[in-house]
Coordinates of C-alpha atoms and ligand atoms in Angstrom, one line a residue:
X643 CA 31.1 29.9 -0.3
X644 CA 34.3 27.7 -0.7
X645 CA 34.8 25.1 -3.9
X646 CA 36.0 21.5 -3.5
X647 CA 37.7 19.8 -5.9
X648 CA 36.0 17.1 -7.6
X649 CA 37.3 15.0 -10.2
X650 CA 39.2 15.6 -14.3
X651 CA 36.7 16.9 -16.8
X652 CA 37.7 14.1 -18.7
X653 CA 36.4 11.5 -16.2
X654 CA 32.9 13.3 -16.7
X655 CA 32.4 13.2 -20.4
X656 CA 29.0 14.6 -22.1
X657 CA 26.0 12.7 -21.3
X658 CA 27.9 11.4 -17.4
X659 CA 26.8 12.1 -14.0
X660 CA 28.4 11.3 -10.8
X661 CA 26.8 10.9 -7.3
X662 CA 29.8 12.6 -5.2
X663 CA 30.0 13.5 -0.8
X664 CA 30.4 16.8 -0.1
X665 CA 29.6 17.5 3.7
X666 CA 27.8 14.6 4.0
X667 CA 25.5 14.9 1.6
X668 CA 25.0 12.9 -1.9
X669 CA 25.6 15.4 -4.8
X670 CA 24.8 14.3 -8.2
X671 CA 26.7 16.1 -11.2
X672 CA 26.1 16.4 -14.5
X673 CA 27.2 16.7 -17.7
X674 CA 25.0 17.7 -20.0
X675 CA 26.6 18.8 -23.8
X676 CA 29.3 19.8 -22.0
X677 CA 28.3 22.1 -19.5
X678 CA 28.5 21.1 -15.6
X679 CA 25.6 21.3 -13.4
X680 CA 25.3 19.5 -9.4
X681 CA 22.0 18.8 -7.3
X682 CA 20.8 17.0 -4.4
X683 CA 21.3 13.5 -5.1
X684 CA 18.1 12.4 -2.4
X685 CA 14.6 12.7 -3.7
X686 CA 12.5 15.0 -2.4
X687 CA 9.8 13.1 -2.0
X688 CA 11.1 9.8 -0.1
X689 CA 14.4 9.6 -0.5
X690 CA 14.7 7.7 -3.7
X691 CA 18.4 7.9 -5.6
X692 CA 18.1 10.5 -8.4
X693 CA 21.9 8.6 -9.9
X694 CA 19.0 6.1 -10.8
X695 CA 17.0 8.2 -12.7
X696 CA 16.2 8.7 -16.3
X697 CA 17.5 12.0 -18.1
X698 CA 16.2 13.8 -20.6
X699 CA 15.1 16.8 -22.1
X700 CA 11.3 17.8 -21.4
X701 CA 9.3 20.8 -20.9
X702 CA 11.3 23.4 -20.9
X703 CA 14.9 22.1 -20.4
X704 CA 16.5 18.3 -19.4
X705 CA 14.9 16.8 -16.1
X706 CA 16.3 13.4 -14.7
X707 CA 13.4 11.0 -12.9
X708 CA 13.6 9.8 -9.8
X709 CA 13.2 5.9 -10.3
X710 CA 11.0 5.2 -7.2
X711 CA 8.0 7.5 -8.0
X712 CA 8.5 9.9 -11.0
X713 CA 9.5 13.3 -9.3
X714 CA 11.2 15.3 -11.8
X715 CA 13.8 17.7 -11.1
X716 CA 15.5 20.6 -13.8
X717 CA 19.3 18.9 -14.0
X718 CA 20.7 22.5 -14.1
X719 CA 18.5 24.5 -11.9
X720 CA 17.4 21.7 -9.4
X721 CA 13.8 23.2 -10.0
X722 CA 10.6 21.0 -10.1
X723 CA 8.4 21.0 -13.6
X724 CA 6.6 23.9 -14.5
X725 CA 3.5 24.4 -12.5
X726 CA 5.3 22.8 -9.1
X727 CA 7.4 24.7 -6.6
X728 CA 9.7 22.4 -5.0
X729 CA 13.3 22.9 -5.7
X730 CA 16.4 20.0 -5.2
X731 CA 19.2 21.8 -3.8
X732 CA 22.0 23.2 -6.0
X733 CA 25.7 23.6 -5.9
X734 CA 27.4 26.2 -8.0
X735 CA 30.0 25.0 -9.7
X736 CA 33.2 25.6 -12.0
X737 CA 35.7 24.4 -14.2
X738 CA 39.3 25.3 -13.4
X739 CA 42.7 23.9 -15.5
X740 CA 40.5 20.6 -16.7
X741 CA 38.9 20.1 -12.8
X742 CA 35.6 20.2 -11.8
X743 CA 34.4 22.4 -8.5
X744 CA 31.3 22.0 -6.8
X745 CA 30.8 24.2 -4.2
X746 CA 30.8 23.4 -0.3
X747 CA 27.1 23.9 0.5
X748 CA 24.4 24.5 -2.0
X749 CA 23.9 27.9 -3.6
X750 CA 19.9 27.5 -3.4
X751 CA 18.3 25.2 -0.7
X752 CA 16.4 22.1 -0.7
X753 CA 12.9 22.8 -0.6
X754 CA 9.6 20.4 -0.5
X755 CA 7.0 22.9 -1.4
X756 CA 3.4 23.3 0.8
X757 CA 1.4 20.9 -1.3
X758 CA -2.2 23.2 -0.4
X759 CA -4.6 20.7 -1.8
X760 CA -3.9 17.6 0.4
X761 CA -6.7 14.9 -0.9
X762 CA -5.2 12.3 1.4
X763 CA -4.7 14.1 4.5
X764 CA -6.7 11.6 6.4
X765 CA -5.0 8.8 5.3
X766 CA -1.5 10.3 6.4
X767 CA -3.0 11.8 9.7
X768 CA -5.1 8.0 10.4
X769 CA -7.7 10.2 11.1
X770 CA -9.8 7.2 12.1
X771 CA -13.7 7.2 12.9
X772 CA -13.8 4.1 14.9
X773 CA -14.7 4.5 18.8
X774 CA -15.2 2.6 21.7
X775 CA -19.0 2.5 20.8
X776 CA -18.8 2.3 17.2
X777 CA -20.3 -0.5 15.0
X778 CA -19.3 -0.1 11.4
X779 CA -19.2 -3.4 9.0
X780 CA -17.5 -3.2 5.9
X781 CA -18.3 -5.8 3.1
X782 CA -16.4 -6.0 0.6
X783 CA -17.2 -8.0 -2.2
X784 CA -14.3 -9.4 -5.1
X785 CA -16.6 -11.2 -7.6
X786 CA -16.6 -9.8 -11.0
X787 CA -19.8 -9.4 -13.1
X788 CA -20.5 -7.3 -16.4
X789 CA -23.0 -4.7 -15.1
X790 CA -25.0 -5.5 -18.4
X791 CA -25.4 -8.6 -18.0
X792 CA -26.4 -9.2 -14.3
X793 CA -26.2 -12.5 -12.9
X794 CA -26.6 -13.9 -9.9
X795 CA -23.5 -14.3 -7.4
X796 CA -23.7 -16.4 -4.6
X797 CA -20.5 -14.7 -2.6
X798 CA -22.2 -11.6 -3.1
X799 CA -25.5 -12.8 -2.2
X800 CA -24.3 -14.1 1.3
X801 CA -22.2 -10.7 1.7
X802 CA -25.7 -8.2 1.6
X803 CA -27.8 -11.4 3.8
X804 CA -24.6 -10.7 6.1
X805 CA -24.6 -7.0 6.1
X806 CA -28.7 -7.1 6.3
X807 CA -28.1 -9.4 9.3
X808 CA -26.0 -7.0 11.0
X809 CA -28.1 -3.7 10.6
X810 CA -31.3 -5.5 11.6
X811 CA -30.3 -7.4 14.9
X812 CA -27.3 -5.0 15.9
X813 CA -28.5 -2.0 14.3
X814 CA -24.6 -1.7 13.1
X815 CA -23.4 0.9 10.5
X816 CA -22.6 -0.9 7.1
X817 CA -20.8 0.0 4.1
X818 CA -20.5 -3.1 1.0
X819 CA -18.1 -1.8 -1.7
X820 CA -17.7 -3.3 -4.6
X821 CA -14.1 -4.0 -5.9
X822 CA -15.4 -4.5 -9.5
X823 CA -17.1 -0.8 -9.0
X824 CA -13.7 0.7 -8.3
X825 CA -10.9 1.7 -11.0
X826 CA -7.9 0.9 -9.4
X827 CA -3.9 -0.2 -10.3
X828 CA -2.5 -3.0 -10.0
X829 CA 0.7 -2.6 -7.3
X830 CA 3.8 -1.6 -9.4
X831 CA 6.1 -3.2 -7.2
X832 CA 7.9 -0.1 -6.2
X833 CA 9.1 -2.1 -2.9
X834 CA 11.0 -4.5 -4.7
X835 CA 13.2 -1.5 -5.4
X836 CA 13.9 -0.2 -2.4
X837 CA 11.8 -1.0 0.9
X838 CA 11.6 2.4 1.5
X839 CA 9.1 3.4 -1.8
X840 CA 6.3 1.6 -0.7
X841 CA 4.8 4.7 1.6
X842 CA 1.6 5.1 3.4
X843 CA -0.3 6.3 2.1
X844 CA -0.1 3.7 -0.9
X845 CA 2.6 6.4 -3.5
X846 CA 0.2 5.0 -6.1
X847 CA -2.7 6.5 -4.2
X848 CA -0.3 9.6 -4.0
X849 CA -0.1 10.0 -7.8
X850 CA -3.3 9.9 -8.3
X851 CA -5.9 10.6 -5.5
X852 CA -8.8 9.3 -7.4
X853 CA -7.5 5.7 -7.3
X854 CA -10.0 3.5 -6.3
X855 CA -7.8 1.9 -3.3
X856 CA -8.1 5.2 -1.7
X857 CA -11.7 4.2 -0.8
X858 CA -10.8 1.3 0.5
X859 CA -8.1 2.5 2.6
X860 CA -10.4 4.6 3.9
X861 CA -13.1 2.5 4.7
X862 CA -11.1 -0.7 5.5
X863 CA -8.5 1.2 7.9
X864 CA -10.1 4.3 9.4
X865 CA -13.4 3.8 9.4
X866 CA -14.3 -0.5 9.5
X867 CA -14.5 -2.4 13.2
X868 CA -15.5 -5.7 11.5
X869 CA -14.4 -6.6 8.0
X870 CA -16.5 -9.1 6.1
X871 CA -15.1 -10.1 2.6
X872 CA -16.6 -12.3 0.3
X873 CA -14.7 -14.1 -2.7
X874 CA -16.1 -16.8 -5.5
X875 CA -13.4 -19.7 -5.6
X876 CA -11.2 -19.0 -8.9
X877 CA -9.6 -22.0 -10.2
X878 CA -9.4 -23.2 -6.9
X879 CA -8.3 -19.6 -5.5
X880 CA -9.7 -16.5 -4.5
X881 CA -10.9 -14.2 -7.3
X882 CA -8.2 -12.4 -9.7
X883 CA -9.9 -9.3 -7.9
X884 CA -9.1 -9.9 -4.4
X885 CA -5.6 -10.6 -5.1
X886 CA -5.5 -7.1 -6.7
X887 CA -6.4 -5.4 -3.7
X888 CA -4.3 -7.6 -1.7
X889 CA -1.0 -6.8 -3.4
X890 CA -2.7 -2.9 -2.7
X891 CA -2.4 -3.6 1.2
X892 CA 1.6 -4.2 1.1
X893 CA 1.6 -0.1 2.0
X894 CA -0.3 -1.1 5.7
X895 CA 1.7 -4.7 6.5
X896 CA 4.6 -2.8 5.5
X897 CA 4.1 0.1 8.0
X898 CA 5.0 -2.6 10.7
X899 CA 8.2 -3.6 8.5
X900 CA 9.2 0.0 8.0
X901 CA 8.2 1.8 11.2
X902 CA 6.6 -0.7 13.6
X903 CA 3.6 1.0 13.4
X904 CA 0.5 -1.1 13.4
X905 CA -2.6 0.5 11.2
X906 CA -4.9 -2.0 12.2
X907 CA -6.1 -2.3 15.5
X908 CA -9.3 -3.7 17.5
X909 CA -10.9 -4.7 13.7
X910 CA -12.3 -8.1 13.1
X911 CA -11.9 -10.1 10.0
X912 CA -14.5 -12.8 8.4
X913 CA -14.8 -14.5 5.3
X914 CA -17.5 -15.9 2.6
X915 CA -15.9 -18.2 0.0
X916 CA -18.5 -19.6 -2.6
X917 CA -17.8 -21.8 -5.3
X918 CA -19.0 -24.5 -7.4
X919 CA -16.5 -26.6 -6.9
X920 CA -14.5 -27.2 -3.6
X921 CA -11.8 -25.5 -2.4
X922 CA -12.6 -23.3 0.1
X923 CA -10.3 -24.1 3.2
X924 CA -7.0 -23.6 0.8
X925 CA -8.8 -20.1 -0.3
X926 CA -9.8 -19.6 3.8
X927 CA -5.9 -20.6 5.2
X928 CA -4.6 -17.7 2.6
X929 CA -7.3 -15.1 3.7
X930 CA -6.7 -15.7 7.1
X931 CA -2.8 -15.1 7.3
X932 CA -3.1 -12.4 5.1
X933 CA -5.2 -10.1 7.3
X934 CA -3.7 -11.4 10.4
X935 CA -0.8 -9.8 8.8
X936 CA -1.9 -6.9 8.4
X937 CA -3.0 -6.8 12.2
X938 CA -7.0 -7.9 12.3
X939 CA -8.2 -10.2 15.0
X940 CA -10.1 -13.5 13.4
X941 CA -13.0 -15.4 15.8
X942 CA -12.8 -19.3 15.6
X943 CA -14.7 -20.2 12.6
X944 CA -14.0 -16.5 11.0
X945 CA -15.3 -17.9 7.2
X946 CA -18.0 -19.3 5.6
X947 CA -18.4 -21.7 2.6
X948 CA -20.5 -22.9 0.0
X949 CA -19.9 -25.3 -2.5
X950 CA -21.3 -28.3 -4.0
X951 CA -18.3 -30.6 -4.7
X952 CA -15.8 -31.8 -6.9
X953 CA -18.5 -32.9 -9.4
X954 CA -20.7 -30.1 -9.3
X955 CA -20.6 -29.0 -13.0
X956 CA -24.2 -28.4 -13.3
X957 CA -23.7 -24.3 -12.2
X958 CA -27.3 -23.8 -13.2
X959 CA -28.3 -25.1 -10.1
X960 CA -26.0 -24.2 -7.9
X961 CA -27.8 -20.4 -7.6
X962 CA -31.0 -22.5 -6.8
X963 CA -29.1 -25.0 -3.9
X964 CA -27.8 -22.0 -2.6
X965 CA -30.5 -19.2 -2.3
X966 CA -33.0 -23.0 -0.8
X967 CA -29.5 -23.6 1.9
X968 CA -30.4 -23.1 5.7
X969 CA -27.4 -24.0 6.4
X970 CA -26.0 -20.8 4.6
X971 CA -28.6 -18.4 6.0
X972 CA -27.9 -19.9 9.8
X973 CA -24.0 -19.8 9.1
X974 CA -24.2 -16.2 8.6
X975 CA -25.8 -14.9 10.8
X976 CA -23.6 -17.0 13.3
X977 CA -20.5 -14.9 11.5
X978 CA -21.3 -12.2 11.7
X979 CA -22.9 -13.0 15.8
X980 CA -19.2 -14.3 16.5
X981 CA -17.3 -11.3 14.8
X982 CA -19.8 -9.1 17.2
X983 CA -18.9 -10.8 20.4
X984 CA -15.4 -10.7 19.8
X985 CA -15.5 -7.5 18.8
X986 CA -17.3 -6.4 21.9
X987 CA -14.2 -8.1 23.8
X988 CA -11.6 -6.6 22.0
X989 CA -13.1 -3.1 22.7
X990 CA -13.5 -4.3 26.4
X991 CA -9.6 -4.2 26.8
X992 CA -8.7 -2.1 23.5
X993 CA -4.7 -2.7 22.2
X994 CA -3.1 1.1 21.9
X995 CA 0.3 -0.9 21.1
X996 CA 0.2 -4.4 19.6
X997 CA 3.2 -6.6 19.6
X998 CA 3.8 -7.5 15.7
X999 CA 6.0 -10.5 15.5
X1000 CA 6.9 -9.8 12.2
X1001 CA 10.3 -8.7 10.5
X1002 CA 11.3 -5.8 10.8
X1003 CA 13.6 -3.9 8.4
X1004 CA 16.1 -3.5 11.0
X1005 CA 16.4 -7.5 11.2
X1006 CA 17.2 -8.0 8.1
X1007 CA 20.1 -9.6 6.7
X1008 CA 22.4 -6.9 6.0
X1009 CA 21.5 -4.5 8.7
X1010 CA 23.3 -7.5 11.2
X1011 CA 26.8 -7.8 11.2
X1012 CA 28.2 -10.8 12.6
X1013 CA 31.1 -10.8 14.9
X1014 CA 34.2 -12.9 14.7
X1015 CA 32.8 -15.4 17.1
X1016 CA 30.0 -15.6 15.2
X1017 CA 27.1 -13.5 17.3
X1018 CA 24.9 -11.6 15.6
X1019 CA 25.1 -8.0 16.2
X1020 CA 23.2 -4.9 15.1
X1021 CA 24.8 -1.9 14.1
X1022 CA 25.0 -0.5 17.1
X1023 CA 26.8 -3.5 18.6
X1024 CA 24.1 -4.7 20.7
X1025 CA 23.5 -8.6 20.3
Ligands
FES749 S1 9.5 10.2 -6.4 FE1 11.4 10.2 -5.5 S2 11.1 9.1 -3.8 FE2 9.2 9.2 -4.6

């Protein structure tokens, strides 16, 4: 195994580290209390930049962080925490008249260790349970009630009339989760690092596989044909709830960005919005877009709304107007009759690859160079 030079001890002090190239691959040394120690630089996990990290001394010797998702690595030994077997790689390395060597190639290699128990395996394989036949509605309801005190909800209401409809006339499969039911984190933004951290599955989901998203993902992307989501109107917006879960559902829309792969396909996407007071077309236009985003197909007229105006402060009887409305119990059943028929038609002709007209993280700005005349050109050249 042959050395390289890499720099004076003196410009790695106590407490440095320095991300280095050594046949083509990033090498982080260290300096720790003096003595000099080199891993891989590239998580093992997804890539993230271990340079970034946070070091420090923990269980039973100093492990730096990786920034995107928390893998920890043993600085001099490249090992992972007690109790996990995967191993960075790791140079030898030696001091000679005040320089630092690191050896050529690593001394122990890179290894992601054989995770047995894989909770999420369906998620990563898209294991889906959709068919050609299949009729499976999903509501999913975002109001927020203390179970103690019960109340009734008039988006939630509408939701069950709609899933009732659906199993009575159509004999379809339904599932109605509640998002207020499920414990679940807030998105922790790890794209805004580094586009590459936000994985599918969701890395939150990957830290802890009893996240409630998990059941979502499940249910939303490999096992839903028609989606049917019902929201009260929030201060003239969707409830704090849905907005949770949305930020949740970066991990699919950003499949297309990262990899061009579509998860959604052949689903159909509907609405209820209740409120007291109006809103609901502001609350629809958002809803729409979203899951058009994220690859559903919406029928003309894809929501339904309830709300008694601007002036409607007397809530007490706004349960009453509602549960009395023909007008809501007709425009549900139309819904869910349209989301059916399109539905039908989209498994007539089934997409296997769907355009997505989105960005793509090969457009962006600094993957383009731009000649001296001034065309565009990828990094390969072609314009
Ligand atoms: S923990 Fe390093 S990339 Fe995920």
């Amino acid at each position: 195994m042959g050395f390289i030079e890499v720099t004076d001890v003196k410009n790695l002090p106590p407490g440095s580290r320095k991300v280095l190239s050594i046949n083509g691959k990033d090498v982080l040394v260290f300096n720790i209390d003096g003595e000099i120690s080199a891993i891989g630089n590239v998580c093992l996990h997804k890539g993230g930049p271990l340079i970034e990290g946070r070091v420090e001394p923990k269980y039973d010797g100093c492990y730096v962080t990786c920034p995107w998702h928390g893998w920890e690595y043993n600085v001099k030994t490249g090992a992972a925490p007690p109790g996990f077997h995967d191993q960075q790689a790791l140079y030898d390395t030696l001091i000679k008249e005040d320089k630092i060597y690191v050896s050529t190639s690593p001394k122990v290699l890179p290894k992601k260790a054989e995770h047995r128990d894989k909770p999420l395996q369906d998620l990563v394989e898209l294991r889906y349970e959709t068919t050609r036949s299949s009729l499976n509605i999903l509501g999913i309801s975002c109001t927020n009630m203390n179970e103690n005190l019960p109340r009734k909800s008039t988006s939630y209401e509408a939701l069950q009339q709609s899933l009732e409809y659906g199993r009575e006339k159509y004999n379809a499969s339904t599932v109605l989760l509640k998002l207020s039911d499920l414990e679940f984190r807030h998105c922790e933004g790890y794209y805004s690092r580094n586009e590459q951290a936000c994985t599918w599955p969701c890395s939150i989901s990957e830290m802890d596989s009893h996240d409630g998203m998990n059941e979502v993902y499940r249910k939303m992307i490999l096992w839903a044909d028609i989606l049917v989501l019902s929201t009260p109107i929030r201060w003239g917006n969707a409830s704090s709830l849905y907005y949770k879960m949305a930020e949740r559902l970066n991990c699919v829309q950003n499949q297309i960005t990262l990899q061009d792969r579509v998860l959604v396909k052949n689903k159909v996407a509907s609405f209820i919005i209740t409120g007291g007071q109006d809103n609901i077309q502001q609350v629809a236009g958002q809803m729409m877009v979203f899951f058009t985003e994220l690859g559903f197909s919406l029928t003309p007229f894809s929501f339904v709304g309830w709300s008694r105006g601007w002036t409607a402060e007397d809530m007490q009887q706004n349960v009453r107007a509602f549960s009395k409305s023909t007008y809501i119990k007709r425009s549900i059943r139309e819904l869910i009759d349209n989301d059916i028929k399109l539905l039908h038609q989209l498994k007539g002709d089934p997409c296997v690859n769907i355009a997505s007209p989105l960005p793509k993280i090969s457009e962006a700005p600094s993957k383009i160079k731009i000649d001296v005349d001034g065309t565009p050109k990828d990094l390969h050249g072609n314009t």
